[in-house]
Structures are given as C-alpha cells and as structure tokens.
Tab-separated table of C-alpha atoms in Angstrom:
chain	number	residue	atom	x	y	z
A	1	UNK	CA	0.430	0.553	0.025
A	2	UNK	CA	1.074	3.644	-1.060
A	3	UNK	CA	2.723	5.491	1.869
A	4	UNK	CA	0.407	8.069	3.065
A	5	UNK	CA	3.592	10.644	2.377
A	6	UNK	CA	3.230	9.900	-1.002
A	7	UNK	CA	-0.252	10.136	-1.832
A	8	UNK	CA	-0.382	14.322	-2.975
A	9	UNK	CA	2.706	13.275	-4.741
A	10	UNK	CA	1.189	10.226	-6.618
A	11	UNK	CA	-1.720	13.012	-7.447
A	12	UNK	CA	-0.001	15.117	-8.533
A	13	UNK	CA	2.328	13.163	-11.459
A	14	UNK	CA	-1.109	11.764	-12.329
A	15	UNK	CA	-3.011	14.917	-12.497
A	16	UNK	CA	-0.289	16.017	-15.146
A	17	UNK	CA	-0.174	13.216	-17.433
A	18	UNK	CA	-3.730	13.279	-18.017
A	19	UNK	CA	-3.050	17.292	-19.232
A	20	UNK	CA	-0.421	16.132	-21.305
A	21	UNK	CA	-2.399	13.241	-22.925
A	22	UNK	CA	-5.698	16.329	-23.470
A	23	UNK	CA	-3.465	18.992	-24.104
A	24	UNK	CA	-1.276	16.030	-27.370
A	25	UNK	CA	-4.914	14.427	-28.164
A	26	UNK	CA	-5.552	15.178	-32.437
A	27	UNK	CA	-9.517	14.371	-31.115
A	28	UNK	CA	-9.299	16.926	-28.848
A	29	UNK	CA	-6.868	19.167	-31.174
A	30	UNK	CA	-9.358	18.677	-33.735
A	31	UNK	CA	-12.056	20.151	-32.177
A	32	UNK	CA	-10.190	22.995	-30.193
A	33	UNK	CA	-9.066	24.178	-33.706
A	34	UNK	CA	-12.985	24.820	-34.653
A	35	UNK	CA	-12.685	28.054	-33.736
A	36	UNK	CA	-15.894	30.507	-35.120
A	37	UNK	CA	-13.678	32.031	-37.756
A	38	UNK	CA	-13.075	28.362	-39.400
A	39	UNK	CA	-16.386	27.055	-39.256
A	40	UNK	CA	-17.503	30.936	-40.618
A	41	UNK	CA	-15.019	30.088	-44.164
A	42	UNK	CA	-15.931	25.978	-43.880
A	43	UNK	CA	-19.931	26.872	-44.688
A	44	UNK	CA	-18.436	29.861	-46.533
A	45	UNK	CA	-16.555	27.281	-49.460
A	46	UNK	CA	-19.337	24.734	-49.303
A	47	UNK	CA	-22.167	27.037	-50.204
A	48	UNK	CA	-19.404	28.773	-52.833
A	49	UNK	CA	-18.865	25.137	-54.143
A	50	UNK	CA	-23.016	24.867	-53.699
A	51	UNK	CA	-23.692	28.038	-55.681
A	52	UNK	CA	-20.973	27.296	-58.633
A	53	UNK	CA	-22.626	23.343	-58.650
A	54	UNK	CA	-18.600	21.940	-57.985
A	55	UNK	CA	-16.383	21.251	-55.493
A	56	UNK	CA	-12.530	20.041	-55.162
A	57	UNK	CA	-12.320	16.689	-55.516
A	58	UNK	CA	-9.733	16.114	-52.593
A	59	UNK	CA	-11.294	18.314	-50.660
A	60	UNK	CA	-11.088	16.902	-46.552
A	61	UNK	CA	-14.431	16.785	-44.313
A	62	UNK	CA	-14.922	15.406	-40.912
A	63	UNK	CA	-17.387	12.554	-41.251
A	64	UNK	CA	-20.028	11.731	-41.022
A	65	UNK	CA	-20.726	15.473	-42.875
A	66	UNK	CA	-20.764	14.320	-46.692
A	67	UNK	CA	-19.686	16.418	-49.225
A	68	UNK	CA	-19.843	16.430	-53.164
A	69	UNK	CA	-16.459	14.419	-54.859
A	70	UNK	CA	-16.417	16.448	-58.540
A	71	UNK	CA	-14.658	16.350	-61.344
A	72	UNK	CA	-15.002	17.785	-64.487
A	73	UNK	CA	-12.726	15.794	-66.635
A	74	UNK	CA	-14.673	14.343	-70.064
A	75	UNK	CA	-16.940	11.554	-70.579
A	76	UNK	CA	-16.909	8.598	-67.368
A	77	UNK	CA	-17.065	4.513	-67.431
A	78	UNK	CA	-17.266	4.310	-63.364
A	79	UNK	CA	-18.621	7.072	-60.809
A	80	UNK	CA	-15.227	6.216	-59.026
A	81	UNK	CA	-13.438	8.192	-62.144
A	82	UNK	CA	-16.607	11.407	-61.397
A	83	UNK	CA	-19.617	12.053	-59.352
A	84	UNK	CA	-20.967	15.393	-61.497
A	85	UNK	CA	-23.758	16.253	-58.896
A	86	UNK	CA	-25.030	14.437	-55.842
A	87	UNK	CA	-26.261	15.923	-52.586
A	88	UNK	CA	-24.506	18.899	-49.091
A	89	UNK	CA	-25.641	17.385	-45.689
A	90	UNK	CA	-25.548	21.048	-44.212
A	91	UNK	CA	-22.250	21.855	-42.480
A	92	UNK	CA	-24.497	22.028	-39.054
A	93	UNK	CA	-25.852	19.172	-38.499
A	94	UNK	CA	-25.371	15.582	-40.023
A	95	UNK	CA	-28.961	14.959	-40.013
A	96	UNK	CA	-29.940	17.947	-42.530
A	97	UNK	CA	-30.200	17.110	-45.892
A	98	UNK	CA	-29.972	19.611	-48.347
A	99	UNK	CA	-31.780	17.752	-50.929
A	100	UNK	CA	-33.579	14.050	-51.281
A	101	UNK	CA	-34.460	12.821	-54.404
A	102	UNK	CA	-38.335	10.564	-54.657
A	103	UNK	CA	-36.944	7.978	-53.561
A	104	UNK	CA	-37.235	4.715	-51.453
A	105	UNK	CA	-35.732	1.395	-50.725
A	106	UNK	CA	-37.676	-1.565	-51.854
A	107	UNK	CA	-38.065	-4.544	-50.124
A	108	UNK	CA	-39.235	-8.060	-50.956
A	109	UNK	CA	-38.503	-10.594	-48.121
A	110	UNK	CA	-40.789	-12.547	-45.846
A	111	UNK	CA	-41.434	-12.426	-41.452
A	112	UNK	CA	-38.493	-15.450	-41.869
A	113	UNK	CA	-35.843	-13.382	-43.392
A	114	UNK	CA	-35.715	-11.214	-40.256
A	115	UNK	CA	-32.693	-12.036	-39.617
A	116	UNK	CA	-30.765	-12.232	-42.245
A	117	UNK	CA	-32.729	-8.583	-42.917
A	118	UNK	CA	-31.920	-6.313	-39.929
A	119	UNK	CA	-27.697	-7.832	-40.681
A	120	UNK	CA	-28.505	-6.434	-44.409
A	121	UNK	CA	-29.486	-3.334	-43.155
A	122	UNK	CA	-27.786	-2.216	-40.202
A	123	UNK	CA	-24.832	-1.492	-42.309
A	124	UNK	CA	-27.290	0.331	-44.594
A	125	UNK	CA	-27.911	2.288	-42.911
A	126	UNK	CA	-24.849	3.038	-41.330
A	127	UNK	CA	-22.784	3.625	-44.675
A	128	UNK	CA	-25.483	5.499	-46.267
A	129	UNK	CA	-29.313	6.108	-44.779
A	130	UNK	CA	-28.110	6.875	-41.259
A	131	UNK	CA	-28.009	10.609	-43.239
A	132	UNK	CA	-30.166	10.642	-45.895
A	133	UNK	CA	-33.172	8.637	-43.995
A	134	UNK	CA	-34.809	8.147	-47.165
A	135	UNK	CA	-38.145	5.355	-46.741
A	136	UNK	CA	-38.422	1.849	-46.985
A	137	UNK	CA	-40.936	-0.171	-48.620
A	138	UNK	CA	-41.611	-3.321	-47.170
A	139	UNK	CA	-43.452	-5.912	-50.118
A	140	UNK	CA	-44.576	-9.935	-49.067
A	141	UNK	CA	-47.496	-12.247	-49.921
A	142	UNK	CA	-48.148	-12.548	-46.618
A	143	UNK	CA	-48.927	-10.590	-43.847
A	144	UNK	CA	-46.287	-9.104	-41.424
A	145	UNK	CA	-46.186	-10.039	-38.181
A	146	UNK	CA	-45.874	-7.306	-35.603
A	147	UNK	CA	-42.315	-8.270	-34.409
A	148	UNK	CA	-41.302	-8.579	-37.737
A	149	UNK	CA	-43.282	-4.691	-38.028
A	150	UNK	CA	-41.870	-3.370	-34.968
A	151	UNK	CA	-38.181	-5.112	-35.191
A	152	UNK	CA	-37.692	-2.809	-38.675
A	153	UNK	CA	-38.898	-0.143	-37.271
A	154	UNK	CA	-36.997	-0.077	-34.057
A	155	UNK	CA	-33.371	0.263	-36.145
A	156	UNK	CA	-34.100	2.240	-39.280
A	157	UNK	CA	-33.777	5.756	-39.947
A	158	UNK	CA	-36.160	6.204	-42.805
A	159	UNK	CA	-39.631	5.295	-41.996
A	160	UNK	CA	-41.667	2.308	-42.992
A	161	UNK	CA	-43.957	0.506	-44.678
A	162	UNK	CA	-45.407	-2.913	-45.523
A	163	UNK	CA	-47.322	-3.561	-48.083
A	164	UNK	CA	-49.476	-7.217	-48.779
A	165	UNK	CA	-48.912	-8.067	-52.338
A	166	UNK	CA	-52.390	-7.955	-54.274
A	167	UNK	CA	-53.471	-12.015	-54.793
A	168	UNK	CA	-53.609	-11.057	-58.237
A	169	UNK	CA	-50.050	-11.038	-58.650
A	170	UNK	CA	-48.216	-13.185	-56.548
A	171	UNK	CA	-51.313	-16.620	-58.208
A	172	UNK	CA	-51.279	-17.335	-62.159
A	173	UNK	CA	-52.546	-15.975	-64.376
A	174	UNK	CA	-56.119	-17.432	-66.414
A	175	UNK	CA	-53.919	-17.562	-69.122
A	176	UNK	CA	-51.299	-20.114	-67.558
A	177	UNK	CA	-51.534	-24.262	-68.185
A	178	UNK	CA	-50.737	-24.900	-64.722
A	179	UNK	CA	-50.203	-28.847	-65.538
A	180	UNK	CA	-47.746	-27.867	-68.140
A	181	UNK	CA	-45.786	-25.317	-65.566
A	182	UNK	CA	-45.951	-28.223	-62.850
A	183	UNK	CA	-44.299	-30.498	-65.554
A	184	UNK	CA	-41.676	-28.283	-66.081
A	185	UNK	CA	-41.423	-27.654	-62.930
A	186	UNK	CA	-40.542	-31.873	-62.593
A	187	UNK	CA	-38.801	-32.034	-64.905
A	188	UNK	CA	-35.948	-29.049	-63.924
A	189	UNK	CA	-35.633	-30.236	-60.744
A	190	UNK	CA	-34.834	-34.035	-62.329
A	191	UNK	CA	-32.047	-32.093	-64.587
A	192	UNK	CA	-31.007	-30.306	-61.015
A	193	UNK	CA	-31.501	-26.735	-62.555
A	194	UNK	CA	-31.266	-24.021	-60.249
A	195	UNK	CA	-34.406	-23.262	-58.594
A	196	UNK	CA	-36.044	-25.993	-60.933
A	197	UNK	CA	-38.495	-27.047	-59.136
A	198	UNK	CA	-39.175	-24.026	-57.021
A	199	UNK	CA	-42.811	-22.923	-58.299
A	200	UNK	CA	-42.624	-20.145	-54.781
A	201	UNK	CA	-39.562	-18.228	-56.810
A	202	UNK	CA	-41.091	-18.818	-60.581
A	203	UNK	CA	-43.804	-16.310	-58.661
A	204	UNK	CA	-41.295	-14.110	-57.245
A	205	UNK	CA	-39.385	-13.550	-60.877
A	206	UNK	CA	-42.861	-12.940	-62.066
A	207	UNK	CA	-43.381	-10.434	-59.280
A	208	UNK	CA	-40.467	-8.454	-59.851
A	209	UNK	CA	-40.458	-8.217	-63.693
A	210	UNK	CA	-44.000	-6.538	-63.966
A	211	UNK	CA	-45.463	-5.647	-60.290
A	212	UNK	CA	-43.558	-4.537	-57.765
A	213	UNK	CA	-44.029	-1.250	-59.138
A	214	UNK	CA	-47.441	-1.148	-59.475
A	215	UNK	CA	-48.442	-1.667	-56.218
A	216	UNK	CA	-49.659	0.603	-54.167
A	217	UNK	CA	-47.333	1.935	-51.810
A	218	UNK	CA	-44.554	2.255	-54.649
A	219	UNK	CA	-46.725	4.993	-56.267
A	220	UNK	CA	-45.962	8.053	-54.424
A	221	UNK	CA	-42.517	7.498	-55.595
A	222	UNK	CA	-40.449	8.419	-58.783
A	223	UNK	CA	-36.472	6.121	-57.781
A	224	UNK	CA	-36.719	3.095	-56.270
A	225	UNK	CA	-32.881	0.666	-54.441
A	226	UNK	CA	-33.904	-2.912	-54.592
A	227	UNK	CA	-33.165	-4.558	-51.225
A	228	UNK	CA	-32.749	-8.190	-50.581
A	229	UNK	CA	-32.671	-10.230	-46.477
A	230	UNK	CA	-28.699	-10.945	-46.500
A	231	UNK	CA	-26.873	-8.493	-48.504
A	232	UNK	CA	-24.128	-6.536	-47.952
A	233	UNK	CA	-22.801	-3.641	-48.239
A	234	UNK	CA	-18.681	-3.295	-47.191
A	235	UNK	CA	-18.177	0.813	-48.195
A	236	UNK	CA	-18.955	4.063	-46.559
A	237	UNK	CA	-21.202	5.779	-49.753
A	238	UNK	CA	-20.421	9.679	-48.436
A	239	UNK	CA	-23.056	10.657	-51.617
A	240	UNK	CA	-26.523	10.627	-53.138
A	241	UNK	CA	-26.813	7.933	-55.351
A	242	UNK	CA	-30.413	8.307	-56.025
A	243	UNK	CA	-29.482	11.690	-57.437
A	244	UNK	CA	-26.316	10.667	-58.638
A	245	UNK	CA	-28.842	9.045	-61.004
A	246	UNK	CA	-31.940	12.133	-61.100
A	247	UNK	CA	-28.913	14.415	-61.975
A	248	UNK	CA	-27.727	12.977	-64.868
A	249	UNK	CA	-30.182	11.787	-67.075
A	250	UNK	CA	-29.157	8.066	-65.259
A	251	UNK	CA	-32.184	5.140	-65.827
A	252	UNK	CA	-30.165	1.853	-64.347
A	253	UNK	CA	-28.169	1.300	-62.222
A	254	UNK	CA	-26.067	-1.751	-61.134
A	255	UNK	CA	-23.221	-3.179	-59.195
A	256	UNK	CA	-23.230	-7.144	-60.649
A	257	UNK	CA	-23.537	-8.005	-64.515
A	258	UNK	CA	-23.100	-11.820	-65.144
A	259	UNK	CA	-24.032	-14.458	-68.060
A	260	UNK	CA	-27.808	-15.917	-67.105
A	261	UNK	CA	-27.736	-19.849	-66.818
A	262	UNK	CA	-29.230	-20.467	-70.228
A	263	UNK	CA	-30.977	-23.427	-69.550
A	264	UNK	CA	-33.901	-21.244	-67.596
A	265	UNK	CA	-34.352	-19.599	-69.931
A	266	UNK	CA	-34.295	-21.676	-73.624
A	267	UNK	CA	-36.870	-19.373	-75.397
A	268	UNK	CA	-36.842	-16.039	-73.963
A	269	UNK	CA	-34.155	-14.528	-77.116
A	270	UNK	CA	-36.327	-15.244	-79.025
A	271	UNK	CA	-39.566	-14.426	-77.828
A	272	UNK	CA	-38.088	-10.926	-76.943
A	273	UNK	CA	-36.627	-11.225	-81.080
A	274	UNK	CA	-40.622	-11.387	-81.500
A	275	UNK	CA	-41.768	-8.684	-79.671
A	276	UNK	CA	-38.893	-6.469	-81.156
A	277	UNK	CA	-39.838	-7.818	-84.553
A	278	UNK	CA	-43.801	-6.227	-83.555
A	279	UNK	CA	-42.906	-3.071	-81.915
A	280	UNK	CA	-40.119	-1.608	-83.980
A	281	UNK	CA	-41.316	1.704	-83.946
A	282	UNK	CA	-40.411	1.292	-79.390
A	283	UNK	CA	-37.157	0.302	-80.293
A	284	UNK	CA	-34.349	3.179	-80.250
A	285	UNK	CA	-31.717	3.720	-82.745
A	286	UNK	CA	-29.707	4.820	-80.105
A	287	UNK	CA	-29.778	1.437	-77.643
A	288	UNK	CA	-27.532	-1.338	-75.529
A	289	UNK	CA	-28.542	-4.223	-77.217
A	290	UNK	CA	-25.158	-4.758	-77.640
A	291	UNK	CA	-24.668	-5.892	-74.089
A	292	UNK	CA	-26.808	-8.703	-74.657
A	293	UNK	CA	-25.973	-9.690	-78.562
A	294	UNK	CA	-22.187	-10.985	-79.651
A	295	UNK	CA	-20.778	-9.970	-82.522
A	296	UNK	CA	-23.067	-11.704	-84.551
A	297	UNK	CA	-25.985	-10.686	-83.298
A	298	UNK	CA	-26.579	-13.952	-80.941
A	299	UNK	CA	-27.869	-13.899	-77.121
A	300	UNK	CA	-24.303	-13.275	-75.554
A	301	UNK	CA	-26.990	-14.027	-71.921
A	302	UNK	CA	-25.207	-11.191	-70.221
A	303	UNK	CA	-27.826	-9.691	-67.716
A	304	UNK	CA	-27.776	-6.920	-64.954
A	305	UNK	CA	-27.880	-9.164	-61.812
A	306	UNK	CA	-31.116	-6.772	-60.389
A	307	UNK	CA	-30.536	-8.043	-56.686
A	308	UNK	CA	-29.296	-4.684	-56.834
A	309	UNK	CA	-31.118	-2.416	-58.550
A	310	UNK	CA	-31.013	1.465	-58.339
A	311	UNK	CA	-33.349	3.470	-60.992
A	312	UNK	CA	-36.520	4.806	-62.544
A	313	UNK	CA	-39.940	3.959	-61.669
A	314	UNK	CA	-41.389	5.938	-64.390
A	315	UNK	CA	-38.795	3.732	-66.770
A	316	UNK	CA	-40.748	0.624	-65.736
A	317	UNK	CA	-43.774	2.860	-65.607
A	318	UNK	CA	-43.187	3.337	-69.573
A	319	UNK	CA	-45.709	2.050	-72.252
A	320	UNK	CA	-42.627	0.341	-73.840
A	321	UNK	CA	-41.585	-1.878	-70.663
A	322	UNK	CA	-44.596	-2.437	-70.279
A	323	UNK	CA	-45.631	-3.778	-73.614
A	324	UNK	CA	-42.578	-6.049	-73.273
A	325	UNK	CA	-43.372	-7.719	-69.943
A	326	UNK	CA	-47.249	-8.239	-70.836
A	327	UNK	CA	-45.984	-9.712	-73.743
A	328	UNK	CA	-43.461	-12.269	-72.606
A	329	UNK	CA	-46.310	-12.917	-69.548
A	330	UNK	CA	-48.455	-13.644	-72.225
A	331	UNK	CA	-45.853	-16.584	-73.746
A	332	UNK	CA	-45.834	-18.311	-70.254
A	333	UNK	CA	-41.767	-18.509	-69.723
A	334	UNK	CA	-41.730	-17.585	-65.982
A	335	UNK	CA	-44.192	-21.001	-65.390
A	336	UNK	CA	-42.901	-23.046	-68.174
A	337	UNK	CA	-39.341	-22.497	-67.585
A	338	UNK	CA	-38.104	-20.003	-65.136
A	339	UNK	CA	-36.870	-16.917	-66.581
A	340	UNK	CA	-35.755	-14.804	-63.829
A	341	UNK	CA	-36.438	-10.940	-62.863
A	342	UNK	CA	-32.635	-10.097	-63.521
A	343	UNK	CA	-32.803	-11.318	-67.661
A	344	UNK	CA	-36.470	-9.609	-68.119
A	345	UNK	CA	-35.473	-6.637	-66.745
A	346	UNK	CA	-31.620	-6.020	-68.715
A	347	UNK	CA	-33.397	-6.840	-71.743
A	348	UNK	CA	-35.924	-4.406	-70.739
A	349	UNK	CA	-33.221	-2.229	-70.638
A	350	UNK	CA	-31.585	-2.304	-73.381
A	351	UNK	CA	-33.530	-2.258	-76.147
A	352	UNK	CA	-35.233	0.786	-74.265
A	353	UNK	CA	-32.612	2.960	-72.988
A	354	UNK	CA	-29.089	3.460	-74.390
A	355	UNK	CA	-25.526	3.423	-72.093
A	356	UNK	CA	-25.237	7.191	-71.222
A	357	UNK	CA	-28.447	5.662	-68.792
A	358	UNK	CA	-27.440	3.000	-67.518
A	359	UNK	CA	-24.570	3.113	-64.706
A	360	UNK	CA	-22.613	1.115	-62.785
A	361	UNK	CA	-21.523	1.126	-59.407
A	362	UNK	CA	-18.197	0.530	-59.002
A	363	UNK	CA	-17.751	2.255	-55.919
A	364	UNK	CA	-20.522	0.328	-54.452
A	365	UNK	CA	-18.857	-2.503	-52.231
A	366	UNK	CA	-21.876	-5.033	-53.108
A	367	UNK	CA	-22.108	-8.860	-52.038
A	368	UNK	CA	-24.594	-11.312	-53.058
A	369	UNK	CA	-23.751	-14.749	-52.185
A	370	UNK	CA	-21.393	-15.939	-54.195
A	371	UNK	CA	-20.137	-12.559	-56.045
A	372	UNK	CA	-18.875	-9.080	-55.368
A	373	UNK	CA	-18.773	-6.238	-56.339
A	374	UNK	CA	-15.681	-4.316	-54.937
A	375	UNK	CA	-13.670	-0.582	-56.130
A	376	UNK	CA	-10.374	-0.740	-57.066
A	377	UNK	CA	-6.892	1.347	-55.874
A	378	UNK	CA	-8.399	4.339	-54.268
A	379	UNK	CA	-11.532	4.228	-54.110
A	380	UNK	CA	-11.336	1.245	-52.216
A	381	UNK	CA	-9.711	2.728	-48.690
A	382	UNK	CA	-13.057	2.850	-47.883
A	383	UNK	CA	-14.368	-0.212	-47.990
A	384	UNK	CA	-13.716	-3.588	-46.642
A	385	UNK	CA	-14.022	-5.490	-49.661
A	386	UNK	CA	-10.932	-7.320	-50.973
A	387	UNK	CA	-10.730	-6.117	-54.447
A	388	UNK	CA	-8.877	-8.745	-55.009
A	389	UNK	CA	-12.759	-10.999	-54.899
A	390	UNK	CA	-14.401	-8.870	-57.768
A	391	UNK	CA	-16.921	-10.324	-60.131
A	392	UNK	CA	-14.671	-9.359	-63.125
A	393	UNK	CA	-11.418	-9.823	-61.928
A	394	UNK	CA	-12.394	-13.396	-60.250
A	395	UNK	CA	-14.711	-14.378	-62.303
A	396	UNK	CA	-13.761	-12.774	-65.965
A	397	UNK	CA	-15.577	-14.961	-68.175
A	398	UNK	CA	-17.601	-14.819	-66.181
A	399	UNK	CA	-18.778	-11.176	-65.496
A	400	UNK	CA	-20.443	-8.927	-67.854
A	401	UNK	CA	-18.396	-5.627	-65.969
A	402	UNK	CA	-15.960	-4.870	-68.362
A	403	UNK	CA	-17.975	-5.260	-71.789
A	404	UNK	CA	-20.269	-3.151	-70.303
A	405	UNK	CA	-17.385	-0.460	-70.693
A	406	UNK	CA	-15.962	-1.268	-73.472
A	407	UNK	CA	-19.421	-0.111	-74.689
A	408	UNK	CA	-19.120	2.933	-76.686
A	409	UNK	CA	-21.565	6.203	-75.900
A	410	UNK	CA	-24.134	6.910	-78.112
C-alpha cells in the first residue's frame, strides 16, 4: 500500500499526465481548432461550392458530414472517376439534408427473413441511410407479423411502410396451363437446374419483373433501390446515388453483371426478338443491345444482377417496358421455363435505353452470395471488401461488367 506521505505526489503526477494527454490528443486538438472563424470559412466554402455546382476532388471533411466529389474530366465510365452532382449535408447538422430525391428502398421479403434482413439493414443504414433517412417499402405475399414490423422499425432511420402483395400479382394468370407448369418444374428439378422445382421462385421472378412497381405503396415514388435480405454493403457511401441518377439523366444502375444459365431461359431471347419484330417503332436507334449480343448478333446471356438495382420507376411504368412485360407474360416462360427478373429487366433496359442512361456503381461495395462488387484503387480505402474478389476480376469469363464498360457511348 502506498505510503500516505507519497499520495499527494502520486495525485499530482497523475494530473500532469492527464493534462498532457488532453493537450496532445488529435481529437481534442481538432475540436479546439474549429474556431468560429474556421467554421464560418468552411461554411462559406461549401455555399460557394453549391452556388457554382462544383467541388474540389480532394476536399477534406470531418465525418459524418458529406461533400460532393466532382471532376469535370470528360465522359466517365464509372462513378469512381467522376460524380457530377450528388448532395450536400448542412455543415451544422449531419442529419439535415439539403436535397433529396423522391425515392425509396424496396424490399421483397418474408417474416422468416428477419435475421438476415436486419443484418443487411444495419450495414445499409451505417454506410449510407443514417444521413439521408430515405423511406423503406417492405412487400410480402403474406401479412407481416407485428414482431417483424417492430424489429425493423426500431433499427432504421427512414419511414417504414409494409405492404401486402395483391393475390392477382402472385398467382397464375388464367392463360397459364398449371398442369404444364407443374410438369416443367418436375423436369427442371430432375435435371438439377437451380430453383428448377420451385413454384414460389417463379412467382417471385414474375412479380419483380412486372408488378412490384405497381404496388400502391410505390405510386408516390420516382426512384427505387432494391435491397434483399442477407446482402452486404462494404463501403462508406458518402454521396446520394439517387440524386446522382436524377441529376445525370441515368435510368438504371447496377453493381454486378454476369451471364445467365441458358437452361432457365431457353426461349426468352426468341420471345424477345418476336416482340422487337412486332414493335419496331418502340426500339430507339441508340440502344444498348450490344450488351446482350455478341459480334454475330446472337444472345450472349449477359444481364445485370437485379438483386441490386437503383432505377427509375418511370422507366418501368413506361408504355414500352409494360408492353414488353405483357408480351413475355402471355408467352408463359415465367412458369413453363424459369425466366428470371434479372434477364428480363436487362433485356428491357438494353432495348429501350442507351449506355449513357445506365450506370455501373463500381464504388459501392456489394455482396450477394457468392459474388462481390468491390471498388479498386483509392476507392477501396473506404471499404472492407477485398478488391481481388470483385466478380469482374475473379470470374472474368462469367462477368459481363467490363464488356459493358467497353461499349461506346451513343
């Protein structure tokens, strides 16, 4: 035990060390250095940036305040190299966003997805939405439980809406032969085709292809970001992708693109060509068909992986896309084969949009088992994903992303 006469000395020594630590602490030093003059200067600089619609590429900022990264260096092929317009957060409050898009996250999920969905939403909120507070629309073909709604509402920053899918959107149309559909499922299951025997998977693909954007809860929005339970977000997203899309005339954004299993879509391409032949007036001369065809003009099976999408709801609601979906739906391939929403969306995008209207979000670190989209180079510094695992690097022959990048702009 310390001798009583030494206790004052020990106390004084402790106080000296504590004062030294406080003075030398970089955090305290940073806080003390933010004088009123410095804050005013920073605010003036940001107001000037907003007024001139431009920000220096190397602008430093204390998290979690967001600033725009803008470089006018010609036509970009990825957001890593240029972001023309995004959004600022007011310097006095990281919770007050100056501008937001009319947008929402849309999540097709079920009550038993709660654990995986909560893990995903923790990452999405932390990486992005804690600053922007965009709303969520959760859709289910069965009623959500009170437990599900309580646990989801308690962990996200944006408003939550929970919708029941209308039965007519998750059932067989009258023109589908259900006996033939059951025989097709049995055949594909016997051939061990992925999800070949699943009836619910087919309803899901049809719903995502032609109905989610028609749910009444989606009517008020112009933009959507599709989220699935269990996916991971590995990077800080320090700008607003919705506003990037809106301000840069983009209609569809993706992270991963790969080739589809031909066994699931044997007649999809011929059905699509039949639509194009009947509706030539709907296909613009500047399109993206080079993404889904090889040099001979044959279907190459490339598609944007639709478990991640940021897109325009006006595009999906358009007469052209709806006519295409109706044509496919009447053909019956969602049930007689196993047409996925990813190739359907991708063929619609390729017919009706051009490359300048489609964007690869290279800088959004995203994982949907078993594939990564992971930023490279300096962009990876704000991520925890391994860049050599990104699909266009690890699975070069399966990925279509670099083929998209190589396409010429119209």
